[in-house]
Coordinates of C-alpha atoms and ligand atoms in Angstrom, one line a residue:
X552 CA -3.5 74.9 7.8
X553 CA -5.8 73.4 10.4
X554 CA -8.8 73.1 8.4
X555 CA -10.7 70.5 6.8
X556 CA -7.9 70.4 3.2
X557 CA -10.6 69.1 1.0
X558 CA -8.3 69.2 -1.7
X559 CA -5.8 66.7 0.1
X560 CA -7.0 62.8 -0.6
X561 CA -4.9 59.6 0.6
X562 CA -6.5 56.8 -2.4
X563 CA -7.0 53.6 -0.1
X564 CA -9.6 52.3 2.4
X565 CA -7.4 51.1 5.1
X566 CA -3.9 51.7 6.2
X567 CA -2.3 48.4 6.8
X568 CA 1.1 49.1 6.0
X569 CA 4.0 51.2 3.6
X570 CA 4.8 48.6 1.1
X571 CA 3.3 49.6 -1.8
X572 CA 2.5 53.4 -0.9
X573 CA 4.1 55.4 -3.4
X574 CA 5.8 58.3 -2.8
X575 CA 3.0 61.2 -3.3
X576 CA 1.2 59.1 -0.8
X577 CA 3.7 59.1 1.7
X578 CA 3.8 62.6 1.1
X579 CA 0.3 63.6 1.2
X580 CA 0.2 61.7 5.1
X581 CA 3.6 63.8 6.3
X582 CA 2.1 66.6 5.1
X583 CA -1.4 66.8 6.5
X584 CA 0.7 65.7 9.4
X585 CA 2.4 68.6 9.5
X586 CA -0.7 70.7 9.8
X587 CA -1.4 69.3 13.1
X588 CA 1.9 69.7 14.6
X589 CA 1.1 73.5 15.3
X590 CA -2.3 72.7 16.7
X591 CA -1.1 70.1 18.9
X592 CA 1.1 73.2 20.6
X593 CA -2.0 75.6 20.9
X594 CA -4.0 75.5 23.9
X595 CA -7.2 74.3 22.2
X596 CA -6.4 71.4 20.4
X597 CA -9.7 70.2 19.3
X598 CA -11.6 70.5 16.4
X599 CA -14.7 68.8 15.3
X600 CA -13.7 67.2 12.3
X601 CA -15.1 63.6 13.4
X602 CA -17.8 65.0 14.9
X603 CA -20.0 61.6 15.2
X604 CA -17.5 59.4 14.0
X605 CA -16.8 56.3 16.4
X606 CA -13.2 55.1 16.7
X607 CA -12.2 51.5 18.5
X608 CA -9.0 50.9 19.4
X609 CA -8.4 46.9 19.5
X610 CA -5.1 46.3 21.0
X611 CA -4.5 42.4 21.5
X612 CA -0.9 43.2 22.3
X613 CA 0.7 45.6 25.2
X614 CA 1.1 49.0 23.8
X615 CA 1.6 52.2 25.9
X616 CA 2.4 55.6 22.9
X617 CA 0.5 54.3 20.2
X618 CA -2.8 53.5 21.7
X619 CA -2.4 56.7 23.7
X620 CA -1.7 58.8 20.8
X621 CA -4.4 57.2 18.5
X622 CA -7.3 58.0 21.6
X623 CA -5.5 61.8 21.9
X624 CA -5.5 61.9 18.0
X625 CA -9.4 60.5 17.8
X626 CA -10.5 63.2 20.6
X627 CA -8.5 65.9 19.2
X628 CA -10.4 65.4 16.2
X629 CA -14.0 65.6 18.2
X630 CA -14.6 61.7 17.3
X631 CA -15.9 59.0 20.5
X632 CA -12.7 56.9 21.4
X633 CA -13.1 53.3 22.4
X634 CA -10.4 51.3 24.2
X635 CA -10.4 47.8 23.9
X636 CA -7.4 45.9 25.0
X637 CA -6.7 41.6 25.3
X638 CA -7.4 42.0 29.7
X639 CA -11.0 43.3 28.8
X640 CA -11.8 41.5 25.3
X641 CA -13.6 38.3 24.9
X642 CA -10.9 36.9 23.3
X643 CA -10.0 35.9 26.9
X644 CA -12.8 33.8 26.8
X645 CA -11.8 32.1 23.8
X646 CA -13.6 33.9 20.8
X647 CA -12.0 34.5 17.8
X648 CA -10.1 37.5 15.9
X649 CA -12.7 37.5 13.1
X650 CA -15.8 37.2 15.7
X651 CA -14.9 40.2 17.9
X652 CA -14.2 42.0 14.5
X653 CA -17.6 41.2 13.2
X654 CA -19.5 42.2 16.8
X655 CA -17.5 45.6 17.0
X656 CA -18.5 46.0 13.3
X657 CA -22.3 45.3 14.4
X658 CA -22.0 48.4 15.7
X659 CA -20.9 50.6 12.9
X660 CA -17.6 51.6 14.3
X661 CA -15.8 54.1 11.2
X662 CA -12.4 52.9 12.1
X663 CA -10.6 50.3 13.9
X664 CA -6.9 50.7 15.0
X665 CA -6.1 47.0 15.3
X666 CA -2.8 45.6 16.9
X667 CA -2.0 41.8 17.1
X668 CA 0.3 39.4 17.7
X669 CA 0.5 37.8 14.8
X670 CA 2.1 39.1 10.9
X671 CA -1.4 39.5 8.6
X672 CA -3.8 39.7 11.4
X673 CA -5.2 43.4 10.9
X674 CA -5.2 42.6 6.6
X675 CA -7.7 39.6 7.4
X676 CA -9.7 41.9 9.8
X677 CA -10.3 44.2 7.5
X678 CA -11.7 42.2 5.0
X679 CA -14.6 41.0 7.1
X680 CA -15.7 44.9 8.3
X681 CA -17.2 47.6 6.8
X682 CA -14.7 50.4 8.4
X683 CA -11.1 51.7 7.6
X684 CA -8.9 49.7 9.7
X685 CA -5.5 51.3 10.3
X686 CA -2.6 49.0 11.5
X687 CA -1.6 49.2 14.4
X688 CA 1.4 46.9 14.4
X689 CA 0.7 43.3 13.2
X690 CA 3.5 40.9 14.5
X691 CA 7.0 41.5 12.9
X692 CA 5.5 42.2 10.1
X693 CA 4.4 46.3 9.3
X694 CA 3.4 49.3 11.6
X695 CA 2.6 52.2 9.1
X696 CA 2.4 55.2 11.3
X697 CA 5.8 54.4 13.3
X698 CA 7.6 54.7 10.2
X699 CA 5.3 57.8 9.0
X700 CA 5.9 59.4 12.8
X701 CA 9.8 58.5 12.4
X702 CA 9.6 60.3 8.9
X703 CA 7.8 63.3 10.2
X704 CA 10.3 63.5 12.9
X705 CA 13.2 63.3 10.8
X706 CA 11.9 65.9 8.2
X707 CA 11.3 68.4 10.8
X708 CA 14.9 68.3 11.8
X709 CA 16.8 67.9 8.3
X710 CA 13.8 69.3 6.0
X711 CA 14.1 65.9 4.2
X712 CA 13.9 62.8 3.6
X713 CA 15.6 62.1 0.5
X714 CA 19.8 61.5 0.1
X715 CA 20.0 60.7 4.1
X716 CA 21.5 58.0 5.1
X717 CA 19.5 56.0 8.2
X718 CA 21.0 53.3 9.8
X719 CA 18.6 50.9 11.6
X720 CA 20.3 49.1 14.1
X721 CA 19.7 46.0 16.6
X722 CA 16.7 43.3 16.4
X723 CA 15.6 43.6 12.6
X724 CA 14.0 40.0 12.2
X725 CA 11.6 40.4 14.8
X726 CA 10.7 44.3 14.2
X727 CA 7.9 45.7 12.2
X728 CA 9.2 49.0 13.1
X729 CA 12.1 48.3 10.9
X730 CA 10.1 46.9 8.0
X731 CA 8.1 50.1 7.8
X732 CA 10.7 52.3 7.9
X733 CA 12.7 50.2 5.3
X734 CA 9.8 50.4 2.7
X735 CA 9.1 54.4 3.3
X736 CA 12.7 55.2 3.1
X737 CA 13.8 53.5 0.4
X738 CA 10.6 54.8 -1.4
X739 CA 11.5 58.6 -0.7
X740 CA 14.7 58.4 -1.9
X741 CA 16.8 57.4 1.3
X742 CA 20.0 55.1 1.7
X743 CA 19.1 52.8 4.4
X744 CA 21.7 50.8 6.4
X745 CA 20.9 47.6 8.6
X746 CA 23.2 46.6 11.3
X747 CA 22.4 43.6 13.5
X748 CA 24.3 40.4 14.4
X749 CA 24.1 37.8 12.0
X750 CA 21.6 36.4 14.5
X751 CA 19.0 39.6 13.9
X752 CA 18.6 40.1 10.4
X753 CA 16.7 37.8 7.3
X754 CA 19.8 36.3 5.3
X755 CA 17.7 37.8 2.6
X756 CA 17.7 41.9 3.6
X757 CA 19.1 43.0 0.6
X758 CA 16.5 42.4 -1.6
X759 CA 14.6 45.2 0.3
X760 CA 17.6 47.9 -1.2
X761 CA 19.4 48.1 1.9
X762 CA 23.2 47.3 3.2
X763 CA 23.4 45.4 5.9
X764 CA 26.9 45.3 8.6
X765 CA 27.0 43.6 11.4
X766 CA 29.8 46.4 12.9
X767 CA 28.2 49.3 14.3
X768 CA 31.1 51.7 13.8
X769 CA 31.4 50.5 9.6
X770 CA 27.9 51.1 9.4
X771 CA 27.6 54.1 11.8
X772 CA 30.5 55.8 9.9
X773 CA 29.0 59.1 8.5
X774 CA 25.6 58.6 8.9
X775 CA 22.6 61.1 9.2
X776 CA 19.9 59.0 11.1
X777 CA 20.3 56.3 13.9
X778 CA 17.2 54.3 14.5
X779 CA 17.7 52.1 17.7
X780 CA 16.0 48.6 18.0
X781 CA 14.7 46.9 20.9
X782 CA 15.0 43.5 21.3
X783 CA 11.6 41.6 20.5
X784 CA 12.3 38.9 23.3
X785 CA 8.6 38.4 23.0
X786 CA 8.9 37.0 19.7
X787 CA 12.4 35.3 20.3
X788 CA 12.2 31.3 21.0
X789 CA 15.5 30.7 21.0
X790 CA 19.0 32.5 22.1
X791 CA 20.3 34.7 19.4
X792 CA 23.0 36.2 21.5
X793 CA 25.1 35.2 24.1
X794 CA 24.5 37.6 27.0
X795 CA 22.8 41.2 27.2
X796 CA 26.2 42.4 28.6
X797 CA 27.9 41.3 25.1
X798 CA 24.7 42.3 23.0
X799 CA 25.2 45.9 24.8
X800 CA 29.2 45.8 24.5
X801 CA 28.8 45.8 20.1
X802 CA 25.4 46.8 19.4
X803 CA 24.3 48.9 22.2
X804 CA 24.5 52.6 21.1
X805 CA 27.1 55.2 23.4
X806 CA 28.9 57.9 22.2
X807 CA 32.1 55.9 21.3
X808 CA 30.2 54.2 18.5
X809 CA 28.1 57.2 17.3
X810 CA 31.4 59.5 17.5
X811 CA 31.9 58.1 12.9
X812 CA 28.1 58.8 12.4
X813 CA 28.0 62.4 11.3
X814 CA 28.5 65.3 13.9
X815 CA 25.0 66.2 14.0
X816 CA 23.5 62.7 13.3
X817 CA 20.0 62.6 15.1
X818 CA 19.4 59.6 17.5
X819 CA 15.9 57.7 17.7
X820 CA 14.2 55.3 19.2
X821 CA 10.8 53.7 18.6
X822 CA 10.2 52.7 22.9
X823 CA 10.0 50.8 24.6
X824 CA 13.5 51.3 25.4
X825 CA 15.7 49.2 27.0
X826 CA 18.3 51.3 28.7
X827 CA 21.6 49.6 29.0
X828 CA 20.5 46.9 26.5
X829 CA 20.5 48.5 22.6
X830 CA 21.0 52.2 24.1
X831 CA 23.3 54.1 26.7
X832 CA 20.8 56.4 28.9
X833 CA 23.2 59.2 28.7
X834 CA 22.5 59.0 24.7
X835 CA 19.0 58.4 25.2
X836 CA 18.7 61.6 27.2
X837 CA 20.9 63.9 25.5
X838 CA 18.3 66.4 23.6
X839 CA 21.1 67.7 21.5
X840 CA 21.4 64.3 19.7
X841 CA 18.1 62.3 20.8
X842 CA 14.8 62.8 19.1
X843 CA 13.1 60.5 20.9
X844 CA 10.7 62.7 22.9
X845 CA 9.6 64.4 19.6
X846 CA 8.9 60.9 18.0
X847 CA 6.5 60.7 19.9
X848 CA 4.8 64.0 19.9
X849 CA 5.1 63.4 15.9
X850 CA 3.2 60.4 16.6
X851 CA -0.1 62.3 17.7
X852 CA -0.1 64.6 14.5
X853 CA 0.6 61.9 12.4
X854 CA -2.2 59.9 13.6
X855 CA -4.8 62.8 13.5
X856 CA -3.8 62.4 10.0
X857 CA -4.4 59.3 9.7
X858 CA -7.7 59.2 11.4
X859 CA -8.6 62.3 8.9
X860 CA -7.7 61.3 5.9
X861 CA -9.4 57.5 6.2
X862 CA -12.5 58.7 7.6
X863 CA -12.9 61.3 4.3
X864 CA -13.1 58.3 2.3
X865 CA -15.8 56.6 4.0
X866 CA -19.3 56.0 2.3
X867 CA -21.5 58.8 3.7
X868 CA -24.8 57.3 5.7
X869 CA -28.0 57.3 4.1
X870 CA -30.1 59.9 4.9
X871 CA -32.5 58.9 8.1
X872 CA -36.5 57.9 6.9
X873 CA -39.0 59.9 8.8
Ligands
LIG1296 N1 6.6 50.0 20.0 C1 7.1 49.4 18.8 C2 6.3 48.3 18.3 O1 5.1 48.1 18.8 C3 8.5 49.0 19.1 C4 8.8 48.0 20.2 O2 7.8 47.4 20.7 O3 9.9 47.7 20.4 O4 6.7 47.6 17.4

């Protein structure tokens, strides 16, 4: 199923993060996602779904598979792609989130995939625009369609979601990888582990209906799912651990410590990825275990998605005067 679903309908204007999506809603994303999996693999990929739609990408932080996948998912589609990112913005020059907000939305973009530095950025944005904004990752704070990507992945290989058991492993505090996955797995029906130095995760993680270890074997032993972490030096002002060599000796991922998960426990990553640092390249690279290449061709689908279902809910225009 390719087509325009016009039975399918995702109830919000934006998608700024998981909390607070309830489970049909997760599941109405995964499965339009799903849809576009198979077209992704045919030789013509695009449709003309957002045939005159304008989407802007406005990335004020480095990002290399999910601006690239949101311009592939926006073309795909048929819709006109805009990059924008901090080297050519006129934030450079000193002007403000809300004012570039308010020129891009002078000219009537339908969506804005925002990502910024800082935790409730994209939320403020999108009160002052007329568009859907979707989330692109907002400081450590939420980014939706990882954890939506990570699901799609994950149900393509196990057929669920529900009863797993995913352990989440390395820089928790400073991820907003981690806090999206928490709040969609928990919701459909997942056991989520975190394990992380004492250093690396809030004091206060259990209130989210997770366990947290700080071993990697006890909380590896007999898993399903292994979610690797990088570390988020670039939101790190102080030294949580000693030395990378020690980080990587009891939290960096090889086949010793995966050999309690479960024999066929599935291996992801996020990326950036830090060989060496949170994972060993040989289990990085091993396509019997890793999923990490597929995360990211998830990430295309899921977007398309995103991009489709956002821009169905959008006020039509009013018909032109002649
Ligand atoms: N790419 C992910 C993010 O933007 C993970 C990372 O940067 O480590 O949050």
């Amino acid at each position: 199923m390719t087509g325009a679903a016009s039975n399918v309908h995702f109830p919000h204007r934006h998608l700024l993060g998981i909390e607070g999506l309830s489970p049909d809603e997760i599941t109405v994303l995964l499965d339009r996602s799903e849809s576009y999996v198979e077209q992704n693999r045919q030789s013509d990929k695009k449709k003309s779904l957002l045939r005159g739609r304008t989407i802007i990408n406005l990335f004020i932080e480095a990002s290399t598979r999910t601006r690239t996948s949101f311009e592939l998912a926006g073309k795909r589609l048929g819709g006109d792609v805009i990059n924008i990112s901090i080297a050519t913005s006129a934030i450079k020059k000193g002007e403000t989130l809300i004012d570039t907000a308010m020129t891009l939305n002078a000219m009537h973009p339908d969506v804005l995939v925002v990502r910024h530095p800082h935790s409730g950025a994209v939320k403020l944005l999108s009160e002052k625009v007329n568009c859907a904004v979707i989330n692109g990752g907002d400081g450590s704070h939420e980014h939706p369609t990882q954890a939506l990507l990570d699901a799609l992945t994950i149900r393509h290989r196990t057929g669920r979601l529900s009863g797993l058991v995913v352990a989440i492993c390395g820089d928790i505090t400073h991820s907003r990888v981690a806090r999206s996955n928490i709040h969609l797995l928990t919701t459909m029906g997942a056991r989520v582990r975190l394990i992380a130095p004492r250093t690396l995760v809030p004091s206060d993680a259990e209130r989210l209906g997770v366990t947290v270890f700080h071993d990697m074997k006890a909380g590896l032993a007999d898993c399903d799912i292994v979610m690797m972490l990088r570390l988020q030096t670039e939101r790190m002002h102080r030294n949580y651990f000693p030395s990378i060599r020690e980080y990587f000796r009891f939290f960096g991922l090889t086949y010793d410590k995966l050999s309690v998960a479960k024999p066929d426990a599935l291996v992801m990553h996020p990326g950036p990825m830090n060989r060496g640092v949170e994972i060993d390249s040989e289990v990085a690279d091993d396509i019997g275990r890793s999923a990490i290449r597929e995360q990211v061709e998830m990430g295309v689908a899921v977007r398309m998605a995103c991009l489709e279902l956002l821009t169905r809910n959008l006020p039509e225009p009013p018909p032109e005067v002649h």
